[in-house]
PDB file of C-alpha atoms and ligand atoms in Angstrom:
ATOM      1  CA  MET A   1      14.119 -15.133  24.651  1.00  0.00           C
ATOM      2  CA  THR A   2      12.047 -13.081  23.536  1.00  0.00           C
ATOM      3  CA  SER A   3      11.866 -13.334  19.139  1.00  0.00           C
ATOM      4  CA  LYS A   4       9.872 -10.447  17.165  1.00  0.00           C
ATOM      5  CA  PRO A   5       8.176 -11.797  14.143  1.00  0.00           C
ATOM      6  CA  VAL A   6       9.168 -10.638  10.503  1.00  0.00           C
ATOM      7  CA  HIS A   7       6.132 -10.028   8.769  1.00  0.00           C
ATOM      8  CA  VAL A   8       2.999  -8.588  10.469  1.00  0.00           C
ATOM      9  CA  ALA A   9      -0.072  -7.977   8.049  1.00  0.00           C
ATOM     10  CA  CYS A  10      -3.024  -5.930   9.012  1.00  0.00           C
ATOM     11  CA  ILE A  11      -6.997  -6.287   8.321  1.00  0.00           C
ATOM     12  CA  MET A  12      -7.620  -2.924   9.034  1.00  0.00           C
ATOM     13  CA  ASP A  13     -11.585  -3.474   9.837  1.00  0.00           C
ATOM     14  CA  GLY A  14     -14.172  -1.234  11.621  1.00  0.00           C
ATOM     15  CA  ASN A  15     -13.575   2.337  10.206  1.00  0.00           C
ATOM     16  CA  GLY A  16     -17.443   2.519   9.449  1.00  0.00           C
ATOM     17  CA  ARG A  17     -18.689   1.573  13.084  1.00  0.00           C
ATOM     18  CA  TRP A  18     -16.356   3.415  14.584  1.00  0.00           C
ATOM     19  CA  ALA A  19     -17.771   6.770  12.833  1.00  0.00           C
ATOM     20  CA  ARG A  20     -21.586   5.437  13.436  1.00  0.00           C
ATOM     21  CA  LYS A  21     -20.568   5.466  17.175  1.00  0.00           C
ATOM     22  CA  ARG A  22     -19.825   8.925  16.895  1.00  0.00           C
ATOM     23  CA  GLY A  23     -22.736  10.095  14.605  1.00  0.00           C
ATOM     24  CA  LEU A  24     -20.020  10.590  11.316  1.00  0.00           C
ATOM     25  CA  PRO A  25     -19.976   9.739   7.854  1.00  0.00           C
ATOM     26  CA  ARG A  26     -18.269   6.343   7.478  1.00  0.00           C
ATOM     27  CA  THR A  27     -15.633   9.015   5.343  1.00  0.00           C
ATOM     28  CA  ALA A  28     -14.637  10.393   8.655  1.00  0.00           C
ATOM     29  CA  GLY A  29     -14.053   6.819   9.640  1.00  0.00           C
ATOM     30  CA  HIS A  30     -11.922   6.163   6.881  1.00  0.00           C
ATOM     31  CA  THR A  31      -9.749   9.441   7.337  1.00  0.00           C
ATOM     32  CA  ALA A  32      -9.290   8.089  11.083  1.00  0.00           C
ATOM     33  CA  GLY A  33      -8.160   5.281   9.990  1.00  0.00           C
ATOM     34  CA  GLU A  34      -5.827   6.298   7.502  1.00  0.00           C
ATOM     35  CA  GLU A  35      -4.177   8.922  10.899  1.00  0.00           C
ATOM     36  CA  THR A  36      -3.811   5.143  12.511  1.00  0.00           C
ATOM     37  CA  LEU A  37      -2.262   3.337   9.622  1.00  0.00           C
ATOM     38  CA  SER A  38       0.013   6.194   9.757  1.00  0.00           C
ATOM     39  CA  ASP A  39       0.799   6.035  13.645  1.00  0.00           C
ATOM     40  CA  VAL A  40       0.910   2.068  13.400  1.00  0.00           C
ATOM     41  CA  VAL A  41       3.391   2.374  10.551  1.00  0.00           C
ATOM     42  CA  ARG A  42       5.969   4.359  12.973  1.00  0.00           C
ATOM     43  CA  ALA A  43       5.247   2.204  15.137  1.00  0.00           C
ATOM     44  CA  ALA A  44       6.007  -0.722  13.654  1.00  0.00           C
ATOM     45  CA  SER A  45       9.251   0.207  12.002  1.00  0.00           C
ATOM     46  CA  LYS A  46      10.373   1.628  15.369  1.00  0.00           C
ATOM     47  CA  ARG A  47       9.765  -2.102  16.446  1.00  0.00           C
ATOM     48  CA  GLU A  48      12.296  -3.115  13.430  1.00  0.00           C
ATOM     49  CA  ILE A  49       9.372  -5.389  11.784  1.00  0.00           C
ATOM     50  CA  ASP A  50      10.904  -6.471   8.289  1.00  0.00           C
ATOM     51  CA  TYR A  51       7.745  -6.375   6.783  1.00  0.00           C
ATOM     52  CA  LEU A  52       3.893  -4.952   7.523  1.00  0.00           C
ATOM     53  CA  THR A  53       1.419  -5.560   5.048  1.00  0.00           C
ATOM     54  CA  VAL A  54      -2.135  -3.680   5.201  1.00  0.00           C
ATOM     55  CA  PHE A  55      -5.070  -4.015   3.596  1.00  0.00           C
ATOM     56  CA  GLY A  56      -6.570  -0.932   2.315  1.00  0.00           C
ATOM     57  CA  PHE A  57      -9.037  -2.054  -0.037  1.00  0.00           C
ATOM     58  CA  SER A  58     -10.030  -5.172  -1.355  1.00  0.00           C
ATOM     59  CA  THR A  59     -11.209  -6.256  -5.090  1.00  0.00           C
ATOM     60  CA  GLU A  60     -14.648  -6.930  -3.066  1.00  0.00           C
ATOM     61  CA  ASN A  61     -14.924  -3.329  -2.056  1.00  0.00           C
ATOM     62  CA  TRP A  62     -15.910  -1.576  -5.270  1.00  0.00           C
ATOM     63  CA  VAL A  63     -19.635  -2.422  -4.741  1.00  0.00           C
ATOM     64  CA  ARG A  64     -19.521  -0.055  -1.928  1.00  0.00           C
ATOM     65  CA  PRO A  65     -21.366   3.421  -2.708  1.00  0.00           C
ATOM     66  CA  ARG A  66     -19.668   5.824  -5.042  1.00  0.00           C
ATOM     67  CA  ALA A  67     -18.812   8.784  -2.884  1.00  0.00           C
ATOM     68  CA  GLU A  68     -17.306   5.979  -0.234  1.00  0.00           C
ATOM     69  CA  VAL A  69     -14.996   4.467  -2.772  1.00  0.00           C
ATOM     70  CA  LYS A  70     -13.928   7.776  -4.258  1.00  0.00           C
ATOM     71  CA  HIS A  71     -12.878   8.882  -0.737  1.00  0.00           C
ATOM     72  CA  ILE A  72     -11.029   5.540  -0.022  1.00  0.00           C
ATOM     73  CA  LEU A  73      -9.227   6.326  -3.112  1.00  0.00           C
ATOM     74  CA  GLY A  74      -8.223   9.794  -1.826  1.00  0.00           C
ATOM     75  CA  LEU A  75      -6.703   8.265   1.082  1.00  0.00           C
ATOM     76  CA  HIS A  76      -4.722   6.161  -0.721  1.00  0.00           C
ATOM     77  CA  LYS A  77      -3.504   8.878  -3.326  1.00  0.00           C
ATOM     78  CA  LYS A  78      -2.779  10.738   0.348  1.00  0.00           C
ATOM     79  CA  LEU A  79      -0.992   7.588   1.995  1.00  0.00           C
ATOM     80  CA  PHE A  80       1.349   7.321  -1.162  1.00  0.00           C
ATOM     81  CA  GLY A  81       1.922  10.763  -1.295  1.00  0.00           C
ATOM     82  CA  ARG A  82       4.384  10.539   2.493  1.00  0.00           C
ATOM     83  CA  ILE A  83       6.750  10.595   0.804  1.00  0.00           C
ATOM     84  CA  SER A  84       8.815  12.431   2.927  1.00  0.00           C
ATOM     85  CA  GLU A  85       7.802  10.915   6.542  1.00  0.00           C
ATOM     86  CA  LEU A  86       8.276   7.571   4.790  1.00  0.00           C
ATOM     87  CA  ASN A  87      12.156   8.544   3.774  1.00  0.00           C
ATOM     88  CA  GLU A  88      12.632  10.222   7.240  1.00  0.00           C
ATOM     89  CA  ASN A  89      11.771   6.726   8.736  1.00  0.00           C
ATOM     90  CA  ASN A  90      13.480   4.306   6.013  1.00  0.00           C
ATOM     91  CA  ILE A  91      10.558   2.574   4.728  1.00  0.00           C
ATOM     92  CA  ARG A  92      10.205   1.148   1.573  1.00  0.00           C
ATOM     93  CA  VAL A  93       6.625   1.464  -0.198  1.00  0.00           C
ATOM     94  CA  ASN A  94       5.380  -1.478  -2.084  1.00  0.00           C
ATOM     95  CA  TRP A  95       2.142  -2.404  -3.752  1.00  0.00           C
ATOM     96  CA  ILE A  96       0.024  -5.979  -4.394  1.00  0.00           C
ATOM     97  CA  GLY A  97      -2.895  -6.001  -6.049  1.00  0.00           C
ATOM     98  CA  ARG A  98      -4.692  -7.017  -9.316  1.00  0.00           C
ATOM     99  CA  PRO A  99      -1.932  -5.677 -11.953  1.00  0.00           C
ATOM    100  CA  PHE A 100      -3.399  -2.677 -13.412  1.00  0.00           C
ATOM    101  CA  ASP A 101      -3.596  -4.113 -16.884  1.00  0.00           C
ATOM    102  CA  GLU A 102      -5.861  -6.785 -16.214  1.00  0.00           C
ATOM    103  CA  VAL A 103      -9.084  -7.230 -17.217  1.00  0.00           C
ATOM    104  CA  GLY A 104     -11.466  -5.818 -14.028  1.00  0.00           C
ATOM    105  CA  SER A 105      -9.108  -3.964 -12.614  1.00  0.00           C
ATOM    106  CA  GLN A 106     -10.634  -0.655 -12.148  1.00  0.00           C
ATOM    107  CA  THR A 107      -7.712   1.107 -10.024  1.00  0.00           C
ATOM    108  CA  PRO A 108      -7.981   4.982 -11.622  1.00  0.00           C
ATOM    109  CA  VAL A 109      -4.763   6.491 -13.198  1.00  0.00           C
ATOM    110  CA  TYR A 110      -4.072   8.891 -10.344  1.00  0.00           C
ATOM    111  CA  VAL A 111      -4.237   5.996  -7.763  1.00  0.00           C
ATOM    112  CA  GLN A 112      -1.707   3.957  -9.984  1.00  0.00           C
ATOM    113  CA  ARG A 113       0.438   7.104 -10.377  1.00  0.00           C
ATOM    114  CA  ALA A 114       0.866   7.458  -6.628  1.00  0.00           C
ATOM    115  CA  ILE A 115       1.395   4.187  -6.164  1.00  0.00           C
ATOM    116  CA  ARG A 116       4.317   4.110  -8.812  1.00  0.00           C
ATOM    117  CA  LYS A 117       5.734   7.487  -7.449  1.00  0.00           C
ATOM    118  CA  ALA A 118       5.567   6.170  -3.613  1.00  0.00           C
ATOM    119  CA  ILE A 119       7.301   2.956  -4.819  1.00  0.00           C
ATOM    120  CA  GLN A 120      10.140   5.144  -6.738  1.00  0.00           C
ATOM    121  CA  ASP A 121      10.640   7.681  -4.594  1.00  0.00           C
ATOM    122  CA  THR A 122      11.417   5.071  -1.404  1.00  0.00           C
ATOM    123  CA  ALA A 123      13.097   2.773  -3.453  1.00  0.00           C
ATOM    124  CA  ASP A 124      16.462   3.405  -1.683  1.00  0.00           C
ATOM    125  CA  ASN A 125      15.142   2.890   1.649  1.00  0.00           C
ATOM    126  CA  THR A 126      17.017  -0.101   3.379  1.00  0.00           C
ATOM    127  CA  GLY A 127      14.408   0.320   7.088  1.00  0.00           C
ATOM    128  CA  MET A 128      10.651  -1.759   7.008  1.00  0.00           C
ATOM    129  CA  VAL A 129       9.293  -2.697   3.934  1.00  0.00           C
ATOM    130  CA  LEU A 130       5.351  -1.338   3.621  1.00  0.00           C
ATOM    131  CA  THR A 131       3.130  -3.027   1.750  1.00  0.00           C
ATOM    132  CA  VAL A 132      -0.242  -2.173   0.738  1.00  0.00           C
ATOM    133  CA  ALA A 133      -2.941  -4.428  -0.740  1.00  0.00           C
ATOM    134  CA  PHE A 134      -5.071  -2.120  -2.870  1.00  0.00           C
ATOM    135  CA  ASP A 135      -7.543  -3.819  -5.017  1.00  0.00           C
ATOM    136  CA  TYR A 136      -6.281  -7.136  -3.424  1.00  0.00           C
ATOM    137  CA  GLY A 137      -8.191 -10.403  -3.285  1.00  0.00           C
ATOM    138  CA  SER A 138      -6.402 -13.388  -2.050  1.00  0.00           C
ATOM    139  CA  ARG A 139      -8.577 -15.753  -4.685  1.00  0.00           C
ATOM    140  CA  ALA A 140      -7.685 -13.172  -7.643  1.00  0.00           C
ATOM    141  CA  GLU A 141      -3.980 -13.832  -6.915  1.00  0.00           C
ATOM    142  CA  LEU A 142      -4.198 -17.340  -6.570  1.00  0.00           C
ATOM    143  CA  THR A 143      -6.101 -17.331  -9.938  1.00  0.00           C
ATOM    144  CA  ARG A 144      -3.490 -15.710 -11.751  1.00  0.00           C
ATOM    145  CA  ALA A 145      -0.646 -17.804  -9.853  1.00  0.00           C
ATOM    146  CA  ALA A 146      -2.469 -21.019 -11.073  1.00  0.00           C
ATOM    147  CA  GLN A 147      -3.153 -19.889 -14.841  1.00  0.00           C
ATOM    148  CA  ASN A 148       0.608 -18.766 -15.074  1.00  0.00           C
ATOM    149  CA  LEU A 149       1.911 -21.461 -13.499  1.00  0.00           C
ATOM    150  CA  VAL A 150       0.110 -23.856 -16.073  1.00  0.00           C
ATOM    151  CA  LYS A 151       1.021 -21.517 -19.042  1.00  0.00           C
ATOM    152  CA  SER A 152       4.442 -22.287 -17.896  1.00  0.00           C
ATOM    153  CA  GLY A 153       4.535 -25.644 -17.863  1.00  0.00           C
ATOM    154  CA  GLN A 154       5.936 -26.602 -14.670  1.00  0.00           C
ATOM    155  CA  SER A 155       4.682 -29.289 -12.743  1.00  0.00           C
ATOM    156  CA  LEU A 156       1.499 -28.078 -10.485  1.00  0.00           C
ATOM    157  CA  ASN A 157       3.109 -27.732  -6.600  1.00  0.00           C
ATOM    158  CA  ALA A 158       3.513 -25.583  -4.308  1.00  0.00           C
ATOM    159  CA  GLU A 159       6.657 -24.160  -4.513  1.00  0.00           C
ATOM    160  CA  ASN A 160       6.072 -23.510  -8.269  1.00  0.00           C
ATOM    161  CA  LEU A 161       2.975 -21.625  -7.480  1.00  0.00           C
ATOM    162  CA  SER A 162       4.664 -19.236  -4.627  1.00  0.00           C
ATOM    163  CA  LYS A 163       6.768 -18.159  -7.948  1.00  0.00           C
ATOM    164  CA  TYR A 164       3.893 -16.528  -9.111  1.00  0.00           C
ATOM    165  CA  LEU A 165       2.288 -14.724  -6.737  1.00  0.00           C
ATOM    166  CA  TYR A 166       2.238 -11.084  -6.512  1.00  0.00           C
ATOM    167  CA  ASP A 167       5.106 -10.521  -4.719  1.00  0.00           C
ATOM    168  CA  THR A 168       7.604 -13.215  -4.462  1.00  0.00           C
ATOM    169  CA  SER A 169       9.442 -11.223  -2.489  1.00  0.00           C
ATOM    170  CA  LEU A 170       6.882 -11.231   0.697  1.00  0.00           C
ATOM    171  CA  PRO A 171       7.935 -13.651   3.492  1.00  0.00           C
ATOM    172  CA  PRO A 172       5.225 -15.837   5.048  1.00  0.00           C
ATOM    173  CA  VAL A 173       3.268 -13.653   7.518  1.00  0.00           C
ATOM    174  CA  ASP A 174       3.791 -14.490  10.984  1.00  0.00           C
ATOM    175  CA  VAL A 175       1.534 -12.355  12.294  1.00  0.00           C
ATOM    176  CA  LEU A 176      -1.879 -11.506  11.277  1.00  0.00           C
ATOM    177  CA  VAL A 177      -4.190  -8.867  12.934  1.00  0.00           C
ATOM    178  CA  ARG A 178      -8.049  -8.648  12.388  1.00  0.00           C
ATOM    179  CA  THR A 179      -9.636  -6.051  14.084  1.00  0.00           C
ATOM    180  CA  SER A 180     -13.223  -4.512  15.191  1.00  0.00           C
ATOM    181  CA  GLY A 181     -14.668  -7.697  16.256  1.00  0.00           C
ATOM    182  CA  GLU A 182     -14.997 -10.162  13.177  1.00  0.00           C
ATOM    183  CA  SER A 183     -12.900 -13.633  12.964  1.00  0.00           C
ATOM    184  CA  ARG A 184     -12.934 -13.668   9.038  1.00  0.00           C
ATOM    185  CA  ILE A 185      -9.795 -13.378   6.882  1.00  0.00           C
ATOM    186  CA  SER A 186     -12.077 -11.929   3.992  1.00  0.00           C
ATOM    187  CA  ASN A 187     -10.201 -13.026   1.479  1.00  0.00           C
ATOM    188  CA  PHE A 188      -6.399 -11.518   2.651  1.00  0.00           C
ATOM    189  CA  LEU A 189      -3.436 -13.322   1.791  1.00  0.00           C
ATOM    190  CA  LEU A 190      -5.030 -16.985   2.535  1.00  0.00           C
ATOM    191  CA  TRP A 191      -1.464 -18.956   0.835  1.00  0.00           C
ATOM    192  CA  GLN A 192       0.952 -16.255   2.821  1.00  0.00           C
ATOM    193  CA  ILE A 193      -0.550 -16.762   6.072  1.00  0.00           C
ATOM    194  CA  SER A 194      -1.065 -20.697   6.062  1.00  0.00           C
ATOM    195  CA  ASN A 195       1.086 -20.917   9.585  1.00  0.00           C
ATOM    196  CA  ALA A 196       0.635 -17.362  11.324  1.00  0.00           C
ATOM    197  CA  LYS A 197      -0.244 -16.510  14.320  1.00  0.00           C
ATOM    198  CA  ILE A 198      -3.774 -14.837  14.635  1.00  0.00           C
ATOM    199  CA  TYR A 199      -4.772 -11.483  16.766  1.00  0.00           C
ATOM    200  CA  PHE A 200      -8.136 -10.472  16.883  1.00  0.00           C
ATOM    201  CA  THR A 201      -9.302  -7.422  18.743  1.00  0.00           C
ATOM    202  CA  ASP A 202     -13.310  -5.943  19.397  1.00  0.00           C
ATOM    203  CA  ARG A 203     -11.053  -2.729  18.801  1.00  0.00           C
ATOM    204  CA  PRO A 204     -12.334  -0.896  15.771  1.00  0.00           C
ATOM    205  CA  TRP A 205      -9.062   0.008  13.690  1.00  0.00           C
ATOM    206  CA  PRO A 206      -9.077   3.692  14.201  1.00  0.00           C
ATOM    207  CA  ASP A 207      -8.418   2.816  18.043  1.00  0.00           C
ATOM    208  CA  PHE A 208      -6.061   0.211  17.065  1.00  0.00           C
ATOM    209  CA  ASP A 209      -2.787   1.322  18.398  1.00  0.00           C
ATOM    210  CA  ALA A 210       0.711   0.800  19.774  1.00  0.00           C
ATOM    211  CA  VAL A 211      -0.379  -1.052  22.792  1.00  0.00           C
ATOM    212  CA  GLU A 212      -2.220  -3.368  20.701  1.00  0.00           C
ATOM    213  CA  LEU A 213       0.491  -3.976  18.413  1.00  0.00           C
ATOM    214  CA  ASP A 214       2.587  -5.095  20.883  1.00  0.00           C
ATOM    215  CA  ALA A 215      -0.224  -7.393  22.452  1.00  0.00           C
ATOM    216  CA  ALA A 216      -0.372  -8.706  18.763  1.00  0.00           C
ATOM    217  CA  LEU A 217       3.831  -9.229  18.345  1.00  0.00           C
ATOM    218  CA  ALA A 218       3.863 -10.679  21.583  1.00  0.00           C
ATOM    219  CA  LEU A 219       1.779 -13.859  20.250  1.00  0.00           C
ATOM    220  CA  ILE A 220       4.749 -14.402  18.003  1.00  0.00           C
ATOM    221  CA  ASN A 221       6.076 -15.776  21.784  1.00  0.00           C
ATOM    222  CA  ASN A 222       3.047 -18.023  22.995  1.00  0.00           C
TER     223      ASN A 222
HETATM  224  C1  IPE B   1     -12.460  -1.063   6.659  1.00  0.00           C
HETATM  225  O1  IPE B   1     -13.389  -0.156   7.599  1.00  0.00           O
HETATM  226  C2  IPE B   1     -12.155  -0.288   5.971  1.00  0.00           C
HETATM  227  C3  IPE B   1     -12.327  -0.802   4.248  1.00  0.00           C
HETATM  228  C4  IPE B   1     -12.714  -1.754   3.681  1.00  0.00           C
HETATM  229  C5  IPE B   1     -11.753   0.080   3.309  1.00  0.00           C
HETATM  230  P1  IPE B   1     -15.060  -0.875   6.843  1.00  0.00           P
HETATM  231  O2  IPE B   1     -15.869   0.380   5.653  1.00  0.00           O
HETATM  232  O3  IPE B   1     -14.939  -1.738   6.327  1.00  0.00           O
HETATM  233  O4  IPE B   1     -15.492  -0.465   8.369  1.00  0.00           O
HETATM  234  P2  IPE B   1     -16.787  -1.403   8.662  1.00  0.00           P
HETATM  235  O5  IPE B   1     -16.521  -2.766   8.581  1.00  0.00           O
HETATM  236  O6  IPE B   1     -18.441  -1.298   7.795  1.00  0.00           O
HETATM  237  O7  IPE B   1     -17.036  -0.846   9.910  1.00  0.00           O
HETATM  238  C1  IPE B   2     -11.669  -6.170   4.936  1.00  0.00           C
HETATM  239  O1  IPE B   2     -12.739  -5.589   5.306  1.00  0.00           O
HETATM  240  C2  IPE B   2     -11.278  -5.324   3.548  1.00  0.00           C
HETATM  241  C3  IPE B   2     -10.199  -4.401   3.930  1.00  0.00           C
HETATM  242  C4  IPE B   2      -9.615  -3.953   5.332  1.00  0.00           C
HETATM  243  C5  IPE B   2      -9.869  -3.443   3.213  1.00  0.00           C
HETATM  244  P1  IPE B   2     -14.397  -5.913   4.908  1.00  0.00           P
HETATM  245  O2  IPE B   2     -14.853  -4.844   5.776  1.00  0.00           O
HETATM  246  O3  IPE B   2     -14.279  -5.584   3.300  1.00  0.00           O
HETATM  247  O4  IPE B   2     -14.317  -7.285   5.024  1.00  0.00           O
HETATM  248  P2  IPE B   2     -15.737  -7.940   5.349  1.00  0.00           P
HETATM  249  O5  IPE B   2     -16.928  -7.395   4.566  1.00  0.00           O
HETATM  250  O6  IPE B   2     -16.362  -7.717   6.782  1.00  0.00           O
HETATM  251  O7  IPE B   2     -15.420  -9.409   5.117  1.00  0.00           O
HETATM  252 MG1   MG B   3     -15.526  -3.940   7.583  1.00  0.00          MG
END
């Protein structure tokens, strides 16, 4: 019998290399990557995946050139703004990342607003949960969880620590995808992927498609 994963996560890497190969600026790669994400979200939802979590922007990515960061922020505003498309597909938007009021958080207010609005406007959907990791880093998440657990006075064990992750409703990741030929985890969901199958592909994210998605999903049966 074939089964399907409950939770699929993607490290969407290689936008810059995709663009360079075509003689285009890196920003064009990010724009293409956002289109790919929209296609992959639809494909995953059609395949009745319950949770899709994507790495949109890391706590480490802020050091990139200002213009590139600005472009990526704009694309996230656009992504969180695709409300009617998400509603048509019964997809609920979710976000994980450094809390906006935490010291060091740099998420501009216009992106915060877009995130809040997308969550609100899709809250009643009952299909796939699309979680966008924005200003996300697993070490920041786990450090905060450990600090909050210590503050709570409860005993330090795995079950209690997992109560302090950014989103306690996310199930463990079954399949993790990393595109563009890097076999790195890059500080993504370190706790949640402890038992995941990992699908590495040489294709850069803008070239990722439903055929690749199916190959990744099939890992669950191996
Ligand atoms: C992934 O593509 C997008 C983000 C990290 C925001 P990259 O921008 O890392 O592309 P490469 O790795 O330089 O090709
Ligand atoms: C991982 O890609 C982060 C995202 C996809 C948002 P990076 O390109 O930032 O990762 P490294 O630098 O290759 O580890
Ligand atoms: Mg990269």
